Amino acid sequence: MHRPLKTKAQRAGIWAAVAFATFCFGLGPSAQAQAQAQHTPHRPFAFAAIGDTAYSIENEKAFDRMVDAMNRAPLAFVAHVGDFEADPRPYAHSPETISMPCTDERYAQVLASFQRSVHPLVLTPGDNDWADCHLLKARPFDPLERLDTLRTSFFPPGHSLGQRTMPLTSQATTPGFASFRENLRWRTHGVVFATLHTVGSNDNRGLSPTLDAEQAARMAANLAWLKQAFAAAKAPGALGLVLLTQANIGFEAHWTHNLKTRYVRSAGGSVSLQAEGSAYDPLVKALTNEMASFDRPVLFVHGDTHLYRVNRPLMHPKTGRFFDNFTRLEVFGDPDSHWVRVTVDPAKPGLFTIDAETVPGNRAH
């Protein structure tokens, strides 16, 4: 039954609510989101970054110890940047110490080890996981068939792996990119995260026309997904961006010759004046272009070369200076089965604090 308002105060409250709603709608969607974001506190949180794991039967045990260590930590999620199994070539020389890679059985074993994580777990694939499977002499495999199986097995629609899952947006929901279910995006307390499917071994380019076509399509998808990730990170209320991929995409190849010479000389080498380009060059160029108009912190996480390091390697081509809001983190790699804790704190200007977490049972000495 309708009951009329009995007091002037009640009537005034209704009209105030109507006026506020009218004002908000007049602002437009972006302004509404900005107004809401200004009143939404972003809390500090931490996530784990790992990759290049379990290349031997012994280190499969080390991986389980690492999962146990991460399970004891208060983490929002775990990010695995690929290469969850051995390269097929070492297996040929030591099958008694390495699980046969690329098989359905190995995929199931790895998936089970991922599902031991009490935290949500997100994967981006590496070259060992599918692209190098043609190198397995014990059993013939088509890399593209393995890629299809990998996508079906490790990337459930709409959510992560792990005992506790979290929602994810897949590029497969974008028209024209239905195959790329492994390119994922999510947002945690104001920080945008996105995975990009690049792999080691020059992104699997240069082996056959069929594989080159796959690489070209995957790079096009990555570039489109990168652009969307930066757009999401520019939205009102966003604090920064984290990009995760497997390949070491060769930032140093885009430095000035003097800096490249200084870098390589420190390892006892020399730099050719006519260095060849790589399959990753379009991605480095796209990153550079995006960073030129982006002033929030960006963390780029990768594996591939098994050298734990944190630095600022992306150079502005016009100034010859490194972007000071772009940080690269390369995770530990086999035989070092340790993890990296990344703490995200909105109160800190750099946003990200990076700490190496050594698993006691996996120490080298």
mmCIF file of C-alpha atoms in Angstrom:
data_model
loop_
_atom_site.group_PDB
_atom_site.id
_atom_site.type_symbol
_atom_site.label_atom_id
_atom_site.label_comp_id
_atom_site.label_asym_id
_atom_site.label_seq_id
_atom_site.Cartn_x
_atom_site.Cartn_y
_atom_site.Cartn_z
ATOM 1 C CA MET A 1 0.000 0.000 0.000
ATOM 2 C CA HIS A 2 1.302 3.468 -0.880
ATOM 3 C CA ARG A 3 2.121 5.653 2.102
ATOM 4 C CA PRO A 4 2.631 9.385 1.443
ATOM 5 C CA LEU A 5 5.579 11.188 3.026
ATOM 6 C CA LYS A 6 4.635 12.719 6.345
ATOM 7 C CA THR A 7 7.452 15.225 6.946
ATOM 8 C CA LYS A 8 9.285 17.987 5.116
ATOM 9 C CA ALA A 9 12.591 16.316 6.024
ATOM 10 C CA GLN A 10 11.584 13.119 4.233
ATOM 11 C CA ARG A 11 10.515 15.070 1.141
ATOM 12 C CA ALA A 12 13.765 17.041 1.186
ATOM 13 C CA GLY A 13 15.768 13.830 1.392
ATOM 14 C CA ILE A 14 14.083 12.413 -1.687
ATOM 15 C CA TRP A 15 14.659 15.574 -3.710
ATOM 16 C CA ALA A 16 18.323 15.669 -2.629
ATOM 17 C CA ALA A 17 18.774 12.083 -3.821
ATOM 18 C CA VAL A 18 17.142 12.901 -7.142
ATOM 19 C CA ALA A 19 19.343 15.960 -7.588
ATOM 20 C CA PHE A 20 22.489 13.970 -6.791
ATOM 21 C CA ALA A 21 21.537 11.236 -9.268
ATOM 22 C CA THR A 22 20.813 13.815 -11.941
ATOM 23 C CA PHE A 23 24.191 15.439 -11.302
ATOM 24 C CA CYS A 24 26.016 12.100 -11.557
ATOM 25 C CA PHE A 25 24.333 11.109 -14.798
ATOM 26 C CA GLY A 26 25.141 14.523 -16.181
ATOM 27 C CA LEU A 27 28.813 13.918 -15.510
ATOM 28 C CA GLY A 28 28.934 11.024 -17.970
ATOM 29 C CA PRO A 29 30.204 7.447 -17.347
ATOM 30 C CA SER A 30 33.922 8.258 -17.046
ATOM 31 C CA ALA A 31 33.366 11.062 -14.567
ATOM 32 C CA GLN A 32 31.068 8.840 -12.528
ATOM 33 C CA ALA A 33 33.747 6.164 -12.432
ATOM 34 C CA GLN A 34 36.347 8.720 -11.406
ATOM 35 C CA ALA A 35 34.174 10.059 -8.620
ATOM 36 C CA GLN A 36 33.577 6.532 -7.362
ATOM 37 C CA ALA A 37 37.252 5.587 -7.652
ATOM 38 C CA GLN A 38 38.285 8.583 -5.545
ATOM 39 C CA HIS A 39 36.275 7.151 -2.658
ATOM 40 C CA THR A 40 37.437 3.541 -3.136
ATOM 41 C CA PRO A 41 40.501 2.832 -0.965
ATOM 42 C CA HIS A 42 43.160 0.635 -2.567
ATOM 43 C CA ARG A 43 44.790 -1.691 -0.069
ATOM 44 C CA PRO A 44 48.362 -3.014 -0.206
ATOM 45 C CA PHE A 45 48.675 -6.604 -1.397
ATOM 46 C CA ALA A 46 51.332 -9.042 -2.564
ATOM 47 C CA PHE A 47 51.622 -11.610 -5.324
ATOM 48 C CA ALA A 48 54.211 -14.238 -6.241
ATOM 49 C CA ALA A 49 56.078 -14.479 -9.541
ATOM 50 C CA ILE A 50 57.702 -17.738 -10.672
ATOM 51 C CA GLY A 51 58.803 -19.454 -13.879
ATOM 52 C CA ASP A 52 61.203 -21.835 -15.641
ATOM 53 C CA THR A 53 60.488 -24.590 -13.161
ATOM 54 C CA ALA A 54 60.768 -28.368 -12.678
ATOM 55 C CA TYR A 55 63.271 -29.253 -15.402
ATOM 56 C CA SER A 56 64.143 -32.532 -13.672
ATOM 57 C CA ILE A 57 62.461 -35.108 -11.483
ATOM 58 C CA GLU A 58 64.477 -33.789 -8.550
ATOM 59 C CA ASN A 59 63.357 -30.234 -9.220
ATOM 60 C CA GLU A 60 59.740 -31.312 -9.483
ATOM 61 C CA LYS A 61 60.095 -31.960 -5.745
ATOM 62 C CA ALA A 62 61.678 -28.538 -5.360
ATOM 63 C CA PHE A 63 58.686 -27.014 -7.144
ATOM 64 C CA ASP A 64 56.337 -28.688 -4.659
ATOM 65 C CA ARG A 65 58.379 -27.235 -1.792
ATOM 66 C CA MET A 66 58.103 -23.814 -3.416
ATOM 67 C CA VAL A 67 54.325 -24.187 -3.690
ATOM 68 C CA ASP A 68 54.210 -25.136 -0.008
ATOM 69 C CA ALA A 69 56.183 -21.986 0.848
ATOM 70 C CA MET A 70 53.869 -19.775 -1.210
ATOM 71 C CA ASN A 71 50.826 -21.453 0.314
ATOM 72 C CA ARG A 72 52.001 -20.252 3.732
ATOM 73 C CA ALA A 73 52.303 -16.659 2.536
ATOM 74 C CA PRO A 74 49.427 -14.133 2.377
ATOM 75 C CA LEU A 75 49.240 -13.679 -1.396
ATOM 76 C CA ALA A 76 46.569 -12.361 -3.726
ATOM 77 C CA PHE A 77 47.671 -14.803 -6.444
ATOM 78 C CA VAL A 78 50.627 -16.597 -8.058
ATOM 79 C CA ALA A 79 51.824 -15.762 -11.586
ATOM 80 C CA HIS A 80 53.800 -18.413 -13.505
ATOM 81 C CA VAL A 81 55.593 -16.963 -16.546
ATOM 82 C CA GLY A 82 56.001 -20.239 -18.390
ATOM 83 C CA ASP A 83 58.380 -23.112 -19.102
ATOM 84 C CA PHE A 84 56.790 -25.468 -16.591
ATOM 85 C CA GLU A 85 58.715 -28.456 -17.969
ATOM 86 C CA ALA A 86 62.106 -29.339 -19.436
ATOM 87 C CA ASP A 87 63.351 -28.623 -22.930
ATOM 88 C CA PRO A 88 62.918 -31.854 -24.950
ATOM 89 C CA ARG A 89 66.614 -32.007 -25.916
ATOM 90 C CA PRO A 90 68.090 -32.731 -22.456
ATOM 91 C CA TYR A 91 65.482 -35.457 -22.003
ATOM 92 C CA ALA A 92 67.047 -37.404 -24.897
ATOM 93 C CA HIS A 93 70.363 -37.541 -23.028
ATOM 94 C CA SER A 94 69.008 -38.176 -19.524
ATOM 95 C CA PRO A 95 65.541 -39.789 -19.587
ATOM 96 C CA GLU A 96 66.094 -41.357 -16.178
ATOM 97 C CA THR A 97 66.357 -37.940 -14.467
ATOM 98 C CA ILE A 98 63.826 -35.918 -16.500
ATOM 99 C CA SER A 99 60.103 -36.490 -16.979
ATOM 100 C CA MET A 100 59.234 -36.789 -20.667
ATOM 101 C CA PRO A 101 57.940 -33.343 -21.684
ATOM 102 C CA CYS A 102 55.041 -32.461 -23.988
ATOM 103 C CA THR A 103 52.916 -35.538 -23.301
ATOM 104 C CA ASP A 104 49.333 -35.458 -22.060
ATOM 105 C CA GLU A 105 50.570 -37.287 -18.977
ATOM 106 C CA ARG A 106 53.129 -34.565 -18.240
ATOM 107 C CA TYR A 107 50.534 -31.835 -18.771
ATOM 108 C CA ALA A 108 48.248 -33.569 -16.276
ATOM 109 C CA GLN A 109 51.075 -33.888 -13.770
ATOM 110 C CA VAL A 110 51.951 -30.204 -14.064
ATOM 111 C CA LEU A 111 48.318 -29.151 -13.802
ATOM 112 C CA ALA A 112 47.953 -31.191 -10.615
ATOM 113 C CA SER A 113 51.008 -29.467 -9.140
ATOM 114 C CA PHE A 114 49.509 -26.063 -10.005
ATOM 115 C CA GLN A 115 46.227 -27.015 -8.382
ATOM 116 C CA ARG A 116 48.060 -27.550 -5.103
ATOM 117 C CA SER A 117 48.254 -23.756 -4.847
ATOM 118 C CA VAL A 118 45.805 -22.421 -2.289
ATOM 119 C CA HIS A 119 46.042 -19.083 -4.090
ATOM 120 C CA PRO A 120 44.733 -18.335 -7.573
ATOM 121 C CA LEU A 121 47.389 -19.276 -10.141
ATOM 122 C CA VAL A 122 47.750 -17.694 -13.577
ATOM 123 C CA LEU A 123 50.008 -19.098 -16.320
ATOM 124 C CA THR A 124 51.433 -17.689 -19.512
ATOM 125 C CA PRO A 125 53.053 -20.418 -21.685
ATOM 126 C CA GLY A 126 56.733 -20.842 -22.540
ATOM 127 C CA ASP A 127 58.511 -22.407 -25.503
ATOM 128 C CA ASN A 128 59.298 -25.620 -23.582
ATOM 129 C CA ASP A 129 55.586 -26.071 -23.007
ATOM 130 C CA TRP A 130 54.579 -26.386 -26.672
ATOM 131 C CA ALA A 131 56.793 -24.630 -29.255
ATOM 132 C CA ASP A 132 59.841 -26.869 -28.753
ATOM 133 C CA CYS A 133 57.879 -30.113 -28.676
ATOM 134 C CA HIS A 134 58.934 -30.965 -32.244
ATOM 135 C CA LEU A 135 62.423 -31.517 -30.783
ATOM 136 C CA LEU A 136 61.295 -34.515 -28.727
ATOM 137 C CA LYS A 137 62.876 -37.550 -30.405
ATOM 138 C CA ALA A 138 61.126 -40.144 -28.252
ATOM 139 C CA ARG A 139 57.652 -39.243 -29.585
ATOM 140 C CA PRO A 140 56.619 -37.061 -32.529
ATOM 141 C CA PHE A 141 54.574 -33.981 -31.642
ATOM 142 C CA ASP A 142 53.087 -31.185 -33.693
ATOM 143 C CA PRO A 143 53.681 -27.906 -31.784
ATOM 144 C CA LEU A 144 50.379 -26.430 -32.947
ATOM 145 C CA GLU A 145 48.454 -29.462 -31.709
ATOM 146 C CA ARG A 146 50.277 -29.144 -28.383
ATOM 147 C CA LEU A 147 49.350 -25.455 -28.251
ATOM 148 C CA ASP A 148 45.683 -26.307 -28.728
ATOM 149 C CA THR A 149 45.886 -28.912 -25.954
ATOM 150 C CA LEU A 150 47.697 -26.479 -23.675
ATOM 151 C CA ARG A 151 45.032 -23.840 -24.176
ATOM 152 C CA THR A 152 42.257 -26.296 -23.384
ATOM 153 C CA SER A 153 43.991 -27.792 -20.349
ATOM 154 C CA PHE A 154 45.431 -24.768 -18.528
ATOM 155 C CA PHE A 155 43.061 -21.914 -19.350
ATOM 156 C CA PRO A 156 39.530 -22.525 -18.075
ATOM 157 C CA PRO A 157 37.117 -19.877 -19.366
ATOM 158 C CA GLY A 158 36.607 -16.957 -17.023
ATOM 159 C CA HIS A 159 38.791 -17.885 -14.073
ATOM 160 C CA SER A 160 42.248 -18.866 -12.863
ATOM 161 C CA LEU A 161 43.729 -22.131 -11.719
ATOM 162 C CA GLY A 162 44.327 -22.859 -8.019
ATOM 163 C CA GLN A 163 42.192 -24.038 -5.117
ATOM 164 C CA ARG A 164 40.887 -20.502 -4.700
ATOM 165 C CA THR A 165 40.166 -19.012 -8.105
ATOM 166 C CA MET A 166 39.755 -15.440 -9.275
ATOM 167 C CA PRO A 167 37.872 -14.065 -12.290
ATOM 168 C CA LEU A 168 39.886 -13.296 -15.421
ATOM 169 C CA THR A 169 39.098 -11.649 -18.735
ATOM 170 C CA SER A 170 40.427 -13.545 -21.748
ATOM 171 C CA GLN A 171 41.288 -12.085 -25.127
ATOM 172 C CA ALA A 172 39.262 -14.967 -26.559
ATOM 173 C CA THR A 173 36.143 -12.930 -25.749
ATOM 174 C CA THR A 174 37.337 -10.164 -28.106
ATOM 175 C CA PRO A 175 36.047 -10.466 -31.696
ATOM 176 C CA GLY A 176 38.788 -11.630 -34.025
ATOM 177 C CA PHE A 177 40.912 -13.217 -31.267
ATOM 178 C CA ALA A 178 38.896 -16.290 -30.286
ATOM 179 C CA SER A 179 41.966 -18.580 -30.254
ATOM 180 C CA PHE A 180 43.942 -16.573 -27.698
ATOM 181 C CA ARG A 181 42.351 -17.738 -24.467
ATOM 182 C CA GLU A 182 45.783 -17.632 -22.772
ATOM 183 C CA ASN A 183 46.053 -13.832 -22.999
ATOM 184 C CA LEU A 184 44.433 -12.747 -19.747
ATOM 185 C CA ARG A 185 43.675 -9.538 -17.875
ATOM 186 C CA TRP A 186 42.472 -8.737 -14.386
ATOM 187 C CA ARG A 187 42.536 -5.893 -11.875
ATOM 188 C CA THR A 188 43.487 -6.118 -8.208
ATOM 189 C CA HIS A 189 43.093 -3.081 -5.928
ATOM 190 C CA GLY A 190 43.562 -0.612 -8.738
ATOM 191 C CA VAL A 191 46.444 -2.363 -10.513
ATOM 192 C CA VAL A 192 45.861 -3.797 -13.995
ATOM 193 C CA PHE A 193 47.522 -7.128 -14.846
ATOM 194 C CA ALA A 194 47.844 -8.661 -18.317
ATOM 195 C CA THR A 195 49.612 -11.690 -19.772
ATOM 196 C CA LEU A 196 51.165 -11.683 -23.240
ATOM 197 C CA HIS A 197 51.970 -14.954 -25.005
ATOM 198 C CA THR A 198 55.542 -14.558 -26.220
ATOM 199 C CA VAL A 199 57.952 -17.471 -25.887
ATOM 200 C CA GLY A 200 61.700 -18.050 -26.000
ATOM 201 C CA SER A 201 63.540 -19.383 -29.051
ATOM 202 C CA ASN A 202 62.839 -16.160 -30.993
ATOM 203 C CA ASP A 203 59.108 -16.556 -30.385
ATOM 204 C CA ASN A 204 59.142 -19.756 -32.494
ATOM 205 C CA ARG A 205 59.797 -17.800 -35.686
ATOM 206 C CA GLY A 206 61.932 -19.005 -38.593
ATOM 207 C CA LEU A 207 61.196 -22.753 -38.519
ATOM 208 C CA SER A 208 58.504 -23.150 -41.185
ATOM 209 C CA PRO A 209 55.932 -21.043 -43.054
ATOM 210 C CA THR A 210 53.149 -22.581 -40.959
ATOM 211 C CA LEU A 211 54.834 -21.726 -37.656
ATOM 212 C CA ASP A 212 55.757 -18.268 -38.946
ATOM 213 C CA ALA A 213 52.086 -17.639 -39.690
ATOM 214 C CA GLU A 214 51.181 -18.722 -36.155
ATOM 215 C CA GLN A 215 53.829 -16.409 -34.697
ATOM 216 C CA ALA A 216 52.645 -13.456 -36.781
ATOM 217 C CA ALA A 217 49.039 -13.973 -35.680
ATOM 218 C CA ARG A 218 50.085 -14.360 -32.035
ATOM 219 C CA MET A 219 52.199 -11.195 -32.157
ATOM 220 C CA ALA A 220 49.285 -9.281 -33.674
ATOM 221 C CA ALA A 221 47.101 -10.526 -30.826
ATOM 222 C CA ASN A 222 49.746 -9.546 -28.269
ATOM 223 C CA LEU A 223 50.041 -6.029 -29.664
ATOM 224 C CA ALA A 224 46.275 -5.558 -29.594
ATOM 225 C CA TRP A 225 46.091 -6.940 -26.040
ATOM 226 C CA LEU A 226 48.969 -4.693 -24.932
ATOM 227 C CA LYS A 227 47.142 -1.644 -26.243
ATOM 228 C CA GLN A 228 44.002 -2.648 -24.345
ATOM 229 C CA ALA A 229 46.012 -3.227 -21.159
ATOM 230 C CA PHE A 230 47.497 0.268 -21.285
ATOM 231 C CA ALA A 231 44.067 1.730 -21.983
ATOM 232 C CA ALA A 232 42.685 -0.058 -18.911
ATOM 233 C CA ALA A 233 45.613 1.205 -16.829
ATOM 234 C CA LYS A 234 44.878 4.793 -17.911
ATOM 235 C CA ALA A 235 41.294 4.573 -16.616
ATOM 236 C CA PRO A 236 40.274 6.612 -13.566
ATOM 237 C CA GLY A 237 41.296 4.929 -10.338
ATOM 238 C CA ALA A 238 43.973 2.715 -11.928
ATOM 239 C CA LEU A 239 47.339 2.878 -10.157
ATOM 240 C CA GLY A 240 49.666 1.056 -12.535
ATOM 241 C CA LEU A 241 50.212 -1.877 -14.845
ATOM 242 C CA VAL A 242 51.881 -5.296 -14.597
ATOM 243 C CA LEU A 243 52.701 -7.187 -17.801
ATOM 244 C CA LEU A 244 53.677 -10.859 -17.664
ATOM 245 C CA THR A 245 55.239 -12.920 -20.448
ATOM 246 C CA GLN A 246 57.708 -15.768 -20.836
ATOM 247 C CA ALA A 247 60.264 -14.511 -23.326
ATOM 248 C CA ASN A 248 63.196 -12.275 -22.603
ATOM 249 C CA ILE A 249 62.317 -9.869 -25.399
ATOM 250 C CA GLY A 250 65.769 -8.306 -25.637
ATOM 251 C CA PHE A 251 65.492 -4.767 -24.304
ATOM 252 C CA GLU A 252 69.274 -4.400 -24.538
ATOM 253 C CA ALA A 253 69.208 -4.826 -28.326
ATOM 254 C CA HIS A 254 67.443 -1.461 -28.516
ATOM 255 C CA TRP A 255 69.989 0.475 -26.480
ATOM 256 C CA THR A 256 72.463 2.911 -27.959
ATOM 257 C CA HIS A 257 75.626 1.308 -29.307
ATOM 258 C CA ASN A 258 77.734 2.758 -26.491
ATOM 259 C CA LEU A 259 75.455 1.328 -23.816
ATOM 260 C CA LYS A 260 75.242 -2.047 -25.553
ATOM 261 C CA THR A 261 79.034 -2.163 -25.771
ATOM 262 C CA ARG A 262 79.393 -1.350 -22.074
ATOM 263 C CA TYR A 263 76.794 -3.983 -21.166
ATOM 264 C CA VAL A 264 78.258 -6.782 -23.286
ATOM 265 C CA ARG A 265 81.855 -5.927 -22.442
ATOM 266 C CA SER A 266 81.072 -6.561 -18.765
ATOM 267 C CA ALA A 267 80.502 -10.209 -19.751
ATOM 268 C CA GLY A 268 83.640 -10.376 -21.891
ATOM 269 C CA GLY A 269 81.925 -10.008 -25.270
ATOM 270 C CA SER A 270 81.592 -7.489 -28.078
ATOM 271 C CA VAL A 271 78.712 -5.964 -30.025
ATOM 272 C CA SER A 272 78.293 -6.193 -33.789
ATOM 273 C CA LEU A 273 77.522 -2.931 -35.547
ATOM 274 C CA GLN A 274 74.991 -4.782 -37.721
ATOM 275 C CA ALA A 275 73.032 -6.768 -35.175
ATOM 276 C CA GLU A 276 70.043 -8.608 -36.638
ATOM 277 C CA GLY A 277 66.534 -7.863 -35.452
ATOM 278 C CA SER A 278 64.417 -10.367 -33.541
ATOM 279 C CA ALA A 279 60.811 -11.505 -33.525
ATOM 280 C CA TYR A 280 60.254 -9.425 -30.384
ATOM 281 C CA ASP A 281 61.094 -6.053 -31.950
ATOM 282 C CA PRO A 282 57.440 -5.084 -32.624
ATOM 283 C CA LEU A 283 56.596 -5.662 -28.960
ATOM 284 C CA VAL A 284 59.516 -3.563 -27.720
ATOM 285 C CA LYS A 285 58.523 -0.796 -30.128
ATOM 286 C CA ALA A 286 54.887 -0.936 -28.960
ATOM 287 C CA LEU A 287 55.979 -0.788 -25.318
ATOM 288 C CA THR A 288 58.149 2.230 -26.063
ATOM 289 C CA ASN A 289 55.299 4.012 -27.820
ATOM 290 C CA GLU A 290 52.864 3.343 -24.991
ATOM 291 C CA MET A 291 55.318 4.410 -22.303
ATOM 292 C CA ALA A 292 55.900 7.750 -24.031
ATOM 293 C CA SER A 293 52.415 8.837 -22.887
ATOM 294 C CA PHE A 294 52.062 6.799 -19.686
ATOM 295 C CA ASP A 295 53.167 8.237 -16.346
ATOM 296 C CA ARG A 296 52.123 5.487 -13.925
ATOM 297 C CA PRO A 297 54.399 2.649 -12.748
ATOM 298 C CA VAL A 298 54.770 -0.376 -15.034
ATOM 299 C CA LEU A 299 56.271 -3.720 -14.005
ATOM 300 C CA PHE A 300 57.307 -6.117 -16.773
ATOM 301 C CA VAL A 301 57.749 -9.703 -15.504
ATOM 302 C CA HIS A 302 59.380 -12.443 -17.586
ATOM 303 C CA GLY A 303 61.512 -15.577 -17.420
ATOM 304 C CA ASP A 304 63.348 -17.437 -20.185
ATOM 305 C CA THR A 305 67.009 -16.656 -19.420
ATOM 306 C CA HIS A 306 67.018 -17.841 -15.776
ATOM 307 C CA LEU A 307 68.755 -14.753 -14.376
ATOM 308 C CA TYR A 308 67.008 -13.208 -11.399
ATOM 309 C CA ARG A 309 67.277 -9.453 -11.866
ATOM 310 C CA VAL A 310 65.454 -6.197 -11.365
ATOM 311 C CA ASN A 311 66.331 -3.172 -13.494
ATOM 312 C CA ARG A 312 65.054 -0.440 -15.803
ATOM 313 C CA PRO A 313 65.932 -1.597 -19.331
ATOM 314 C CA LEU A 314 63.437 0.187 -21.611
ATOM 315 C CA MET A 315 65.087 3.087 -23.410
ATOM 316 C CA HIS A 316 63.350 6.099 -24.896
ATOM 317 C CA PRO A 317 64.607 6.214 -28.496
ATOM 318 C CA LYS A 318 64.584 10.028 -28.681
ATOM 319 C CA THR A 319 66.281 10.852 -25.394
ATOM 320 C CA GLY A 320 68.530 7.805 -25.023
ATOM 321 C CA ARG A 321 67.429 7.657 -21.378
ATOM 322 C CA PHE A 322 65.676 4.818 -19.593
ATOM 323 C CA PHE A 323 62.007 5.185 -18.643
ATOM 324 C CA ASP A 324 62.124 5.607 -14.867
ATOM 325 C CA ASN A 325 58.591 4.302 -14.373
ATOM 326 C CA PHE A 326 59.256 1.014 -16.214
ATOM 327 C CA THR A 327 60.805 -1.836 -14.199
ATOM 328 C CA ARG A 328 61.792 -5.277 -15.459
ATOM 329 C CA LEU A 329 61.673 -8.301 -13.157
ATOM 330 C CA GLU A 330 63.142 -11.572 -14.390
ATOM 331 C CA VAL A 331 62.175 -14.458 -12.113
ATOM 332 C CA PHE A 332 64.382 -17.286 -10.881
ATOM 333 C CA GLY A 333 64.877 -20.213 -13.257
ATOM 334 C CA ASP A 334 65.832 -23.861 -12.934
ATOM 335 C CA PRO A 335 67.871 -25.124 -11.093
ATOM 336 C CA ASP A 336 67.007 -22.271 -8.681
ATOM 337 C CA SER A 337 63.493 -23.054 -7.474
ATOM 338 C CA HIS A 338 62.684 -19.874 -5.553
ATOM 339 C CA TRP A 339 59.934 -17.294 -5.849
ATOM 340 C CA VAL A 340 59.667 -13.532 -5.961
ATOM 341 C CA ARG A 341 57.311 -11.579 -3.731
ATOM 342 C CA VAL A 342 55.987 -8.381 -5.298
ATOM 343 C CA THR A 343 54.306 -6.082 -2.788
ATOM 344 C CA VAL A 344 51.999 -3.445 -4.204
ATOM 345 C CA ASP A 345 51.524 -0.445 -1.936
ATOM 346 C CA PRO A 346 49.533 2.569 -3.217
ATOM 347 C CA ALA A 347 51.216 4.739 -0.568
ATOM 348 C CA LYS A 348 54.639 4.291 -2.210
ATOM 349 C CA PRO A 349 55.505 6.440 -5.252
ATOM 350 C CA GLY A 350 57.075 3.490 -7.091
ATOM 351 C CA LEU A 351 54.102 1.256 -6.197
ATOM 352 C CA PHE A 352 56.096 -2.018 -6.393
ATOM 353 C CA THR A 353 58.515 -3.512 -3.851
ATOM 354 C CA ILE A 354 60.333 -6.648 -5.025
ATOM 355 C CA ASP A 355 61.814 -9.265 -2.690
ATOM 356 C CA ALA A 356 63.515 -12.555 -3.552
ATOM 357 C CA GLU A 357 62.115 -15.379 -1.414
ATOM 358 C CA THR A 358 64.552 -18.277 -1.013
ATOM 359 C CA VAL A 359 62.940 -21.634 -0.243
ATOM 360 C CA PRO A 360 65.121 -23.194 2.520
ATOM 361 C CA GLY A 361 64.833 -26.750 1.176
ATOM 362 C CA ASN A 362 65.895 -25.586 -2.295
ATOM 363 C CA ARG A 363 69.120 -23.784 -1.371
ATOM 364 C CA ALA A 364 72.138 -24.524 -3.523
ATOM 365 C CA HIS A 365 74.515 -24.632 -0.513
#
